[in-house]
CSV table of C-alpha atoms in Angstrom, one decimal:
chain,number,residue,atom,x,y,z
A,1445,MET,CA,-0.2,-0.5,0.0
A,1446,THR,CA,1.4,3.5,-1.0
A,1447,TYR,CA,2.4,6.2,1.8
A,1448,ALA,CA,-0.2,8.3,-0.2
A,1449,ILE,CA,-2.9,5.8,0.5
A,1450,GLN,CA,-2.1,5.2,4.2
A,1451,TRP,CA,-2.3,8.7,4.6
A,1452,VAL,CA,-5.8,8.9,3.4
A,1453,ARG,CA,-7.1,6.2,5.5
A,1454,SER,CA,-5.1,8.0,8.4
A,1455,LEU,CA,-6.7,11.4,7.6
A,1456,ILE,CA,-10.0,9.3,7.9
A,1457,PHE,CA,-9.5,7.3,11.3
A,1458,VAL,CA,-8.1,10.3,13.4
A,1459,GLY,CA,-11.6,12.8,11.9
A,1460,HIS,CA,-13.7,9.8,12.9
A,1461,MET,CA,-11.8,9.5,16.4
A,1462,TYR,CA,-12.7,12.6,17.4
A,1463,PHE,CA,-16.1,12.4,15.6
A,1464,ALA,CA,-16.1,9.1,18.5
A,1465,MET,CA,-15.1,11.1,21.1
A,1466,ALA,CA,-17.9,13.4,20.6
A,1467,VAL,CA,-20.7,11.2,20.7
A,1468,VAL,CA,-19.4,9.5,23.7
A,1469,GLY,CA,-19.3,12.4,25.0
A,1470,VAL,CA,-22.8,13.4,24.3
A,1471,VAL,CA,-24.9,9.8,25.2
A,1472,PHE,CA,-22.6,9.5,28.5
A,1473,PHE,CA,-22.9,13.2,29.3
A,1474,ILE,CA,-25.6,12.6,32.4
A,1475,PRO,CA,-24.7,9.4,33.3
A,1476,VAL,CA,-21.3,10.1,33.7
A,1477,ILE,CA,-22.3,13.4,36.4
A,1478,CYS,CA,-24.3,11.2,38.3
A,1479,SER,CA,-22.0,8.5,38.3
A,1480,ARG,CA,-18.1,7.8,38.6
A,1481,ARG,CA,-18.9,3.7,37.2
A,1482,ALA,CA,-20.4,5.2,34.3
A,1483,ALA,CA,-17.4,7.4,33.7
A,1484,ILE,CA,-15.2,5.0,33.7
A,1485,PHE,CA,-17.3,2.4,31.5
A,1486,ALA,CA,-17.4,4.9,28.9
A,1487,CYS,CA,-13.6,5.7,28.7
A,1488,ARG,CA,-12.8,2.1,28.7
A,1489,PHE,CA,-15.5,1.7,26.1
A,1490,TYR,CA,-14.0,4.7,24.0
A,1491,CYS,CA,-10.5,2.9,24.4
A,1492,TRP,CA,-11.9,0.1,23.2
A,1493,TRP,CA,-13.6,1.7,20.4
A,1494,VAL,CA,-10.4,3.3,19.2
A,1495,GLN,CA,-8.5,-0.1,19.0
A,1496,TRP,CA,-10.7,-1.8,17.3
A,1497,ALA,CA,-11.1,0.9,14.7
A,1498,ALA,CA,-7.6,1.5,14.6
A,1499,GLY,CA,-7.6,-2.3,13.1
A,1500,TRP,CA,-9.7,-2.3,10.4
A,1501,MET,CA,-9.8,1.3,9.5
A,1502,ILE,CA,-5.8,1.7,9.3
A,1503,GLY,CA,-4.4,-2.0,9.5
A,1504,LEU,CA,-2.6,-1.0,13.1
A,1505,LYS,CA,-3.9,-3.7,15.6
A,1506,CYS,CA,-3.2,-3.6,19.3
A,1507,GLU,CA,-1.6,-6.1,21.7
A,1508,VAL,CA,-1.6,-6.1,25.6
A,1509,ARG,CA,0.6,-8.2,26.6
A,1510,GLY,CA,1.6,-9.0,30.7
A,1511,THR,CA,-1.0,-9.2,33.1
A,1512,PRO,CA,-3.1,-5.5,34.2
A,1513,PRO,CA,-2.9,-4.8,37.9
A,1514,SER,CA,-6.1,-4.7,39.0
A,1515,ASP,CA,-5.2,-3.3,42.7
A,1516,GLU,CA,-4.5,-0.2,44.1
A,1517,VAL,CA,-0.8,0.9,42.7
A,1518,LEU,CA,1.5,3.2,40.5
A,1519,VAL,CA,1.4,2.2,36.9
A,1520,ALA,CA,4.1,3.8,35.4
A,1521,GLY,CA,4.8,3.6,31.8
A,1522,LYS,CA,6.2,5.1,28.6
A,1523,HIS,CA,4.9,7.6,27.0
A,1524,GLN,CA,5.2,7.8,22.8
A,1525,SER,CA,1.6,8.9,21.6
A,1526,PHE,CA,-2.3,8.9,22.4
A,1527,LEU,CA,-1.9,5.7,21.3
A,1528,ASP,CA,-0.3,4.5,24.8
A,1529,VAL,CA,-2.9,6.0,26.7
A,1530,ILE,CA,-5.5,4.9,25.2
A,1531,MET,CA,-4.0,1.4,25.6
A,1532,ILE,CA,-3.6,1.2,29.5
A,1533,TYR,CA,-6.6,3.2,30.7
A,1534,GLY,CA,-8.9,0.6,28.6
A,1535,ALA,CA,-6.7,-2.4,30.0
A,1536,LEU,CA,-7.0,-1.2,33.9
A,1537,PRO,CA,-10.6,-2.1,35.4
A,1538,THR,CA,-10.0,1.8,37.2
A,1539,GLY,CA,-7.6,3.3,35.8
A,1540,LYS,CA,-7.4,7.4,36.6
A,1541,PHE,CA,-3.9,10.2,35.3
A,1542,ILE,CA,-1.9,12.6,36.5
A,1543,MET,CA,-2.7,15.0,33.6
A,1544,LYS,CA,-2.0,18.3,32.4
A,1545,ARG,CA,-4.1,21.0,34.0
A,1546,ILE,CA,-4.8,22.4,30.9
A,1547,LEU,CA,-6.5,19.3,29.6
A,1548,MET,CA,-9.2,20.0,32.0
A,1549,TYR,CA,-10.6,22.7,29.9
A,1550,ALA,CA,-10.5,19.5,26.5
A,1551,PRO,CA,-13.8,18.6,25.3
A,1552,VAL,CA,-15.2,15.5,26.9
A,1553,LEU,CA,-11.5,14.3,27.6
A,1554,GLY,CA,-11.4,16.9,30.6
A,1555,GLN,CA,-14.5,16.4,32.1
A,1556,PHE,CA,-14.5,13.1,31.9
A,1557,GLY,CA,-10.9,12.6,33.0
A,1558,LEU,CA,-11.8,14.2,36.4
A,1559,ARG,CA,-14.7,11.9,37.1
A,1560,VAL,CA,-12.6,9.0,36.8
A,1561,GLY,CA,-10.8,10.7,39.6
A,1562,CYS,CA,-7.2,12.1,37.0
A,1563,ILE,CA,-5.3,14.2,38.9
A,1564,PRO,CA,-4.4,18.0,37.4
A,1565,VAL,CA,-0.9,18.8,37.8
A,1566,GLU,CA,0.9,22.8,36.4
A,1567,ARG,CA,3.7,22.5,34.5
A,1568,GLY,CA,6.1,24.3,36.4
A,1569,ARG,CA,4.6,23.3,39.8
A,1570,ARG,CA,4.6,19.6,39.5
A,1571,GLY,CA,6.1,19.0,43.2
A,1572,MET,CA,3.3,21.1,44.9
A,1573,ALA,CA,0.6,19.9,42.9
A,1574,ILE,CA,2.0,15.5,43.9
A,1575,LYS,CA,2.2,16.6,47.4
A,1576,LYS,CA,-1.6,18.1,47.5
A,1577,MET,CA,-2.1,14.6,46.0
A,1578,VAL,CA,-0.3,12.6,48.4
A,1579,ALA,CA,-2.1,14.3,51.0
A,1580,ASP,CA,-5.4,13.9,49.5
A,1581,VAL,CA,-4.6,9.8,49.0
A,1582,ALA,CA,-3.5,9.8,52.8
A,1583,ALA,CA,-6.8,11.6,54.3
A,1584,GLY,CA,-8.9,9.1,52.5
A,1585,ARG,CA,-10.0,12.0,49.6
A,1586,ALA,CA,-8.8,10.5,46.1
A,1587,LEU,CA,-11.0,8.1,44.5
A,1588,PRO,CA,-9.6,4.3,44.5
A,1589,GLY,CA,-8.0,3.4,41.4
A,1590,GLN,CA,-4.7,2.3,39.4
A,1591,LEU,CA,-2.7,6.0,39.6
A,1592,ILE,CA,-1.5,6.3,36.3
A,1593,ILE,CA,1.9,8.2,35.7
A,1594,TYR,CA,4.6,8.7,32.5
A,1595,PRO,CA,7.9,9.4,34.0
A,1596,GLN,CA,9.3,11.1,31.6
A,1597,GLY,CA,6.6,13.7,31.8
A,1598,THR,CA,6.2,14.2,27.9
A,1599,ARG,CA,5.7,12.3,24.7
A,1600,ILE,CA,8.9,10.7,23.9
A,1601,ALA,CA,9.5,10.2,19.8
A,1602,PRO,CA,11.0,6.4,19.7
A,1603,GLY,CA,15.1,6.2,19.7
A,1604,VAL,CA,15.2,9.3,21.7
A,1605,LYS,CA,16.9,9.2,25.6
A,1606,ALA,CA,14.7,11.8,28.3
A,1607,LYS,CA,16.1,11.9,31.3
A,1608,TYR,CA,13.2,10.2,34.4
A,1609,LYS,CA,11.6,12.7,36.3
A,1610,VAL,CA,11.2,12.7,40.1
A,1611,GLY,CA,7.6,12.5,40.1
A,1612,ALA,CA,7.3,8.9,40.0
A,1613,GLY,CA,10.3,8.2,42.7
A,1614,ILE,CA,7.9,10.4,45.0
A,1615,LEU,CA,5.0,8.9,44.3
A,1616,TYR,CA,6.1,5.6,45.1
A,1617,THR,CA,7.9,6.6,48.1
A,1618,GLU,CA,5.2,8.1,49.6
A,1619,LEU,CA,2.4,6.3,49.0
A,1620,GLY,CA,3.8,2.8,49.4
A,1621,GLN,CA,2.3,0.7,46.7
A,1622,ASP,CA,4.0,-1.9,44.6
A,1623,CYS,CA,4.4,-0.1,40.9
A,1624,VAL,CA,4.0,-2.0,37.4
A,1625,PRO,CA,6.3,-0.3,34.9
A,1626,VAL,CA,4.4,-0.2,31.5
A,1627,ALA,CA,6.7,-0.9,28.1
A,1628,ALA,CA,5.3,0.2,24.4
A,1629,ASN,CA,6.3,0.6,21.0
A,1630,VAL,CA,3.8,2.3,19.7
A,1631,GLY,CA,5.2,5.6,18.6
A,1632,VAL,CA,7.2,3.6,15.7
A,1633,PHE,CA,3.5,3.4,14.5
A,1634,TRP,CA,1.7,6.8,15.5
A,1635,PRO,CA,3.4,9.6,16.2
A,1636,LYS,CA,3.5,12.1,18.7
A,1637,ARG,CA,2.1,14.9,16.1
A,1638,GLY,CA,0.9,14.3,12.4
A,1639,ILE,CA,-1.7,12.7,11.0
A,1640,TYR,CA,-0.3,9.6,9.3
A,1641,ARG,CA,-0.6,6.5,11.6
A,1642,ALA,CA,1.5,3.1,9.8
A,1643,GLN,CA,-0.1,-0.6,9.7
A,1644,GLY,CA,1.0,-3.4,12.1
A,1645,THR,CA,0.6,-4.4,15.6
A,1646,ALA,CA,1.5,-1.5,18.3
A,1647,VAL,CA,2.5,-3.8,22.2
A,1648,ILE,CA,2.4,-2.2,25.2
A,1649,GLU,CA,3.3,-4.6,28.0
A,1650,PHE,CA,2.6,-4.7,32.0
A,1651,LEU,CA,5.8,-5.6,33.4
A,1652,PRO,CA,6.7,-7.6,36.2
A,1653,ARG,CA,6.0,-5.5,39.8
A,1654,ILE,CA,8.9,-3.5,41.5
A,1655,PRO,CA,7.3,-4.0,45.2
A,1656,ALA,CA,6.8,-1.1,47.9
A,1657,GLY,CA,10.1,-0.1,49.7
A,1658,MET,CA,13.1,0.6,47.3
A,1659,GLU,CA,15.5,4.2,48.0
A,1660,MET,CA,13.5,5.9,45.6
A,1661,THR,CA,17.3,6.9,43.8
A,1662,ALA,CA,17.7,3.0,43.3
A,1663,PHE,CA,13.6,2.7,42.5
A,1664,THR,CA,14.0,5.1,39.5
A,1665,ALA,CA,16.7,4.0,38.3
A,1666,LYS,CA,15.4,0.3,38.6
A,1667,LEU,CA,12.1,1.8,36.5
A,1668,GLU,CA,14.0,3.5,34.3
A,1669,ASP,CA,16.1,0.6,33.1
A,1670,VAL,CA,12.9,-1.8,33.0
A,1671,ILE,CA,10.7,0.9,31.2
A,1672,GLU,CA,13.6,1.4,28.1
A,1673,THR,CA,15.1,-1.8,28.2
A,1674,ARG,CA,12.2,-3.4,27.3
A,1675,SER,CA,10.3,-0.3,25.7
A,1676,ASN,CA,13.7,-1.0,22.8
A,1677,GLU,CA,13.0,-5.2,22.6
A,1678,LEU,CA,9.4,-4.4,21.7
A,1679,MET,CA,10.1,-1.2,19.4
A,1680,ARG,CA,13.1,-3.2,17.7
A,1681,GLU,CA,10.5,-6.5,17.2
A,1682,ALA,CA,8.3,-3.6,15.4
A,1683,GLY,CA,11.5,-3.3,12.5
A,1684,PHE,CA,12.7,0.1,14.3
A,1685,THR,CA,16.4,0.2,14.8
A,1686,ALA,CA,17.2,3.8,15.7
A,1687,ILE,CA,17.5,3.6,18.9
A,1688,GLU,CA,20.0,5.8,21.0
A,1689,GLU,CA,22.2,3.8,23.3
């Protein structure tokens, strides 16, 4: 299939994806106001729908490996594009992200995110936001579920190295929860920007959990090692070779 044809298919898919988001927002608007369970179902339904549509519209299959956790743990994932957000959330029973505060104002995405328990943080004030969130959890005000964080703080293109920030380590230490790392190769097919989506199999993999109790610096080093090593392996499996060592 030529690049031009795949680009057109990608354009149709992207348009469909945002149209579907609007439909879900309208259909589930009242149930979401009334119930967090409805919000979780609506968000997971949208994630499942996008993955199903990607398979037949653009030839991009989505595969989840490993065992998604169902207890209250910290989930730390590789972030390459919007697709890993969709796949991770769709695989968890009650996931909730640490998200940029600006996303609160995005139609559907922001409002539904807050209803499922996502924690908005401001760029440049992340430390304060994490301290407040830890305090809320300790006081019993936070909603239960799997707390999802991207340790690098933003989407990182395949093959690019970026430092792991302190947020995941602080949460791991303060919450006293196990951490489940998640590796991914989705950026090989679905870039952080642009319309084009490639054919293939996008994979996220839930890796063996890191038990609570490690010292923060040692935890951060281990987290980076296991996520980056396995993500690089998954990207090479997908045919991507330009990986910085």
